[in-house]
mmCIF file of C-alpha atoms in Angstrom:
data_model
loop_
_atom_site.group_PDB
_atom_site.id
_atom_site.type_symbol
_atom_site.label_atom_id
_atom_site.label_comp_id
_atom_site.label_asym_id
_atom_site.label_seq_id
_atom_site.Cartn_x
_atom_site.Cartn_y
_atom_site.Cartn_z
ATOM 1 C CA UNK A 1 -201.259 49.405 123.733
ATOM 2 C CA UNK A 2 -199.472 51.849 125.993
ATOM 3 C CA UNK A 3 -197.306 54.616 124.611
ATOM 4 C CA UNK A 4 -194.258 53.096 126.331
ATOM 5 C CA UNK A 5 -194.774 49.760 124.558
ATOM 6 C CA UNK A 6 -195.247 51.506 121.213
ATOM 7 C CA UNK A 7 -192.088 53.554 121.762
ATOM 8 C CA UNK A 8 -190.122 50.403 122.658
ATOM 9 C CA UNK A 9 -191.312 48.614 119.498
ATOM 10 C CA UNK A 10 -190.457 51.681 117.397
ATOM 11 C CA UNK A 11 -186.957 51.640 118.908
ATOM 12 C CA UNK A 12 -186.570 47.922 118.038
ATOM 13 C CA UNK A 13 -187.750 48.608 114.465
ATOM 14 C CA UNK A 14 -185.153 51.402 114.194
ATOM 15 C CA UNK A 15 -182.384 49.093 115.468
ATOM 16 C CA UNK A 16 -183.312 46.307 113.026
ATOM 17 C CA UNK A 17 -183.576 48.790 110.121
ATOM 18 C CA UNK A 18 -180.088 50.037 111.000
ATOM 19 C CA UNK A 19 -178.783 46.424 111.053
ATOM 20 C CA UNK A 20 -180.348 45.847 107.605
ATOM 21 C CA UNK A 21 -178.664 48.980 106.240
ATOM 22 C CA UNK A 22 -175.251 48.329 107.815
ATOM 23 C CA UNK A 23 -175.023 44.624 106.968
ATOM 24 C CA UNK A 24 -172.855 43.344 104.126
ATOM 25 C CA UNK A 25 -175.290 40.431 103.899
ATOM 26 C CA UNK A 26 -178.360 39.127 105.677
ATOM 27 C CA UNK A 27 -179.777 35.605 105.441
ATOM 28 C CA UNK A 28 -183.388 34.939 106.427
ATOM 29 C CA UNK A 29 -184.394 31.402 107.400
ATOM 30 C CA UNK A 30 -187.227 29.383 108.907
ATOM 31 C CA UNK A 31 -185.855 27.492 111.895
ATOM 32 C CA UNK A 32 -189.073 25.626 112.799
ATOM 33 C CA UNK A 33 -188.283 22.042 113.757
ATOM 34 C CA UNK A 34 -184.693 22.588 114.879
ATOM 35 C CA UNK A 35 -183.810 21.249 118.305
ATOM 36 C CA UNK A 36 -182.338 23.537 120.959
ATOM 37 C CA UNK A 37 -179.004 21.770 120.492
ATOM 38 C CA UNK A 38 -179.067 22.398 116.725
ATOM 39 C CA UNK A 39 -179.928 26.089 117.170
ATOM 40 C CA UNK A 40 -177.138 26.452 119.738
ATOM 41 C CA UNK A 41 -174.666 24.773 117.373
ATOM 42 C CA UNK A 42 -175.761 27.002 114.465
ATOM 43 C CA UNK A 43 -175.437 30.156 116.582
ATOM 44 C CA UNK A 44 -171.948 29.036 117.688
ATOM 45 C CA UNK A 45 -170.799 28.487 114.091
ATOM 46 C CA UNK A 46 -172.200 31.865 113.042
ATOM 47 C CA UNK A 47 -170.699 33.685 116.041
ATOM 48 C CA UNK A 48 -167.234 32.223 115.268
ATOM 49 C CA UNK A 49 -167.512 33.739 111.779
ATOM 50 C CA UNK A 50 -168.553 37.147 113.143
ATOM 51 C CA UNK A 51 -172.218 36.713 112.192
ATOM 52 C CA UNK A 52 -175.067 37.622 114.534
ATOM 53 C CA UNK A 53 -178.267 35.548 114.461
ATOM 54 C CA UNK A 54 -181.506 36.816 115.966
ATOM 55 C CA UNK A 55 -185.081 35.613 116.080
ATOM 56 C CA UNK A 56 -187.313 38.623 115.428
ATOM 57 C CA UNK A 57 -191.057 39.001 114.993
ATOM 58 C CA UNK A 58 -192.154 39.201 111.360
ATOM 59 C CA UNK A 59 -194.109 42.427 111.928
ATOM 60 C CA UNK A 60 -190.978 44.140 113.243
ATOM 61 C CA UNK A 61 -188.881 42.734 110.376
ATOM 62 C CA UNK A 62 -191.420 43.940 107.827
ATOM 63 C CA UNK A 63 -191.523 47.477 109.249
ATOM 64 C CA UNK A 64 -187.718 47.601 109.539
ATOM 65 C CA UNK A 65 -187.297 46.458 105.920
ATOM 66 C CA UNK A 66 -189.671 49.190 104.714
ATOM 67 C CA UNK A 67 -187.822 51.746 106.848
ATOM 68 C CA UNK A 68 -184.487 50.611 105.352
ATOM 69 C CA UNK A 69 -185.931 50.930 101.824
ATOM 70 C CA UNK A 70 -185.983 47.187 101.111
ATOM 71 C CA UNK A 71 -188.991 46.060 99.099
ATOM 72 C CA UNK A 72 -190.063 42.497 98.308
ATOM 73 C CA UNK A 73 -189.239 40.818 101.600
ATOM 74 C CA UNK A 74 -192.806 40.497 102.914
ATOM 75 C CA UNK A 75 -193.222 36.997 101.459
ATOM 76 C CA UNK A 76 -190.161 35.713 103.373
ATOM 77 C CA UNK A 77 -191.364 37.150 106.676
ATOM 78 C CA UNK A 78 -193.751 34.282 107.435
ATOM 79 C CA UNK A 79 -193.529 31.616 110.095
ATOM 80 C CA UNK A 80 -190.737 31.510 112.681
ATOM 81 C CA UNK A 81 -187.983 33.693 111.275
ATOM 82 C CA UNK A 82 -184.293 33.719 112.148
ATOM 83 C CA UNK A 83 -182.123 36.449 110.669
ATOM 84 C CA UNK A 84 -178.318 36.267 110.363
ATOM 85 C CA UNK A 85 -176.504 39.622 109.986
ATOM 86 C CA UNK A 86 -172.885 39.943 108.810
ATOM 87 C CA UNK A 87 -171.247 43.352 108.682
ATOM 88 C CA UNK A 88 -167.939 42.205 107.196
ATOM 89 C CA UNK A 89 -168.013 38.916 105.300
ATOM 90 C CA UNK A 90 -170.684 38.805 102.596
ATOM 91 C CA UNK A 91 -170.365 35.058 102.056
ATOM 92 C CA UNK A 92 -170.176 33.768 105.672
ATOM 93 C CA UNK A 93 -173.855 33.725 106.739
ATOM 94 C CA UNK A 94 -175.045 32.173 103.480
ATOM 95 C CA UNK A 95 -172.262 29.557 103.452
ATOM 96 C CA UNK A 96 -172.680 28.540 107.110
ATOM 97 C CA UNK A 97 -176.482 28.385 107.010
ATOM 98 C CA UNK A 98 -176.534 26.556 103.661
ATOM 99 C CA UNK A 99 -174.052 23.941 104.952
ATOM 100 C CA UNK A 100 -176.006 23.598 108.201
ATOM 101 C CA UNK A 101 -179.285 23.162 106.277
ATOM 102 C CA UNK A 102 -177.805 20.142 104.445
ATOM 103 C CA UNK A 103 -177.522 18.251 107.750
ATOM 104 C CA UNK A 104 -180.459 19.812 109.607
ATOM 105 C CA UNK A 105 -183.284 19.469 107.085
ATOM 106 C CA UNK A 106 -185.584 21.535 109.329
ATOM 107 C CA UNK A 107 -183.600 24.724 108.597
ATOM 108 C CA UNK A 108 -185.071 26.319 105.491
ATOM 109 C CA UNK A 109 -183.393 29.326 103.889
ATOM 110 C CA UNK A 110 -185.925 31.824 102.553
ATOM 111 C CA UNK A 111 -183.956 34.727 101.092
ATOM 112 C CA UNK A 112 -181.922 37.672 102.236
ATOM 113 C CA UNK A 113 -180.092 40.866 101.470
ATOM 114 C CA UNK A 114 -176.734 41.145 99.714
ATOM 115 C CA UNK A 115 -174.977 44.512 99.988
ATOM 116 C CA UNK A 116 -178.221 46.456 100.352
ATOM 117 C CA UNK A 117 -180.166 44.625 97.626
ATOM 118 C CA UNK A 118 -182.954 42.105 98.244
ATOM 119 C CA UNK A 119 -181.790 38.629 97.219
ATOM 120 C CA UNK A 120 -183.844 35.577 96.301
ATOM 121 C CA UNK A 121 -183.262 32.094 97.694
ATOM 122 C CA UNK A 122 -181.417 31.194 94.461
ATOM 123 C CA UNK A 123 -179.046 34.148 94.878
ATOM 124 C CA UNK A 124 -178.363 33.227 98.522
ATOM 125 C CA UNK A 125 -177.556 29.606 97.613
ATOM 126 C CA UNK A 126 -175.314 30.798 94.753
ATOM 127 C CA UNK A 127 -173.524 33.086 97.221
ATOM 128 C CA UNK A 128 -173.075 30.122 99.580
ATOM 129 C CA UNK A 129 -171.161 28.263 96.859
ATOM 130 C CA UNK A 130 -168.533 31.036 96.571
ATOM 131 C CA UNK A 131 -165.286 30.689 98.505
ATOM 132 C CA UNK A 132 -165.016 32.745 101.686
ATOM 133 C CA UNK A 133 -162.926 35.921 101.963
ATOM 134 C CA UNK A 134 -159.698 34.057 102.735
ATOM 135 C CA UNK A 135 -160.256 31.718 99.767
ATOM 136 C CA UNK A 136 -160.844 34.659 97.436
ATOM 137 C CA UNK A 137 -157.721 36.425 98.731
ATOM 138 C CA UNK A 138 -155.587 33.322 98.188
ATOM 139 C CA UNK A 139 -156.952 33.025 94.622
ATOM 140 C CA UNK A 140 -156.079 36.677 94.002
ATOM 141 C CA UNK A 141 -152.591 36.180 95.431
ATOM 142 C CA UNK A 142 -151.921 33.183 93.180
ATOM 143 C CA UNK A 143 -153.099 35.161 90.135
ATOM 144 C CA UNK A 144 -150.809 38.044 91.074
ATOM 145 C CA UNK A 145 -147.838 35.723 91.650
ATOM 146 C CA UNK A 146 -148.233 33.867 88.331
ATOM 147 C CA UNK A 147 -146.492 36.495 86.098
ATOM 148 C CA UNK A 148 -143.556 36.795 88.518
ATOM 149 C CA UNK A 149 -143.243 33.012 88.703
ATOM 150 C CA UNK A 150 -143.347 32.746 84.887
ATOM 151 C CA UNK A 151 -140.582 35.363 84.518
ATOM 152 C CA UNK A 152 -138.471 33.483 87.081
ATOM 153 C CA UNK A 153 -138.931 30.218 85.133
ATOM 154 C CA UNK A 154 -137.976 31.951 81.880
ATOM 155 C CA UNK A 155 -134.852 33.526 83.394
ATOM 156 C CA UNK A 156 -133.885 30.178 84.926
ATOM 157 C CA UNK A 157 -134.396 28.398 81.578
ATOM 158 C CA UNK A 158 -132.230 30.966 79.765
ATOM 159 C CA UNK A 159 -129.509 30.641 82.426
ATOM 160 C CA UNK A 160 -129.567 26.825 82.169
ATOM 161 C CA UNK A 161 -129.395 26.922 78.367
ATOM 162 C CA UNK A 162 -126.350 29.256 78.518
ATOM 163 C CA UNK A 163 -124.706 26.885 81.022
ATOM 164 C CA UNK A 164 -125.412 23.993 78.638
ATOM 165 C CA UNK A 165 -123.959 25.937 75.671
ATOM 166 C CA UNK A 166 -120.778 26.803 77.636
ATOM 167 C CA UNK A 167 -120.091 23.151 78.437
#
């Protein structure tokens, strides 16, 4: 191989290693058997959620994972591999790909990375079951509002009982 080709591959490995390190979560899947239309639809759904999906050679993925300090991913880097990177929402790639895999049986999730730690298929599917960021924020908001709402009900009940006593 020429030195230029080796340098280009080394640059790609560096870029992928940087994506692994910077990502909030990464989902690795086997896309063999998906139609072009299905892949296009999946990419569109991921893009709308701010997730980038790439098809990368397993040898490059393996070298990039080692460079990023991620061990135990070699067994998932087999066959045609699609990788979804999310820098912001930890849940989005897992949720979208898991939902898509229910309809498109050819898409097979293999594992991934959650906040810099290698994750098994079980951990990725468990992550997919969590609510997204907006859902978690709304849950937090309702928990924070509950004490205020309870105080308002108590004050209102006291005021109504005093009105009832005065009559």
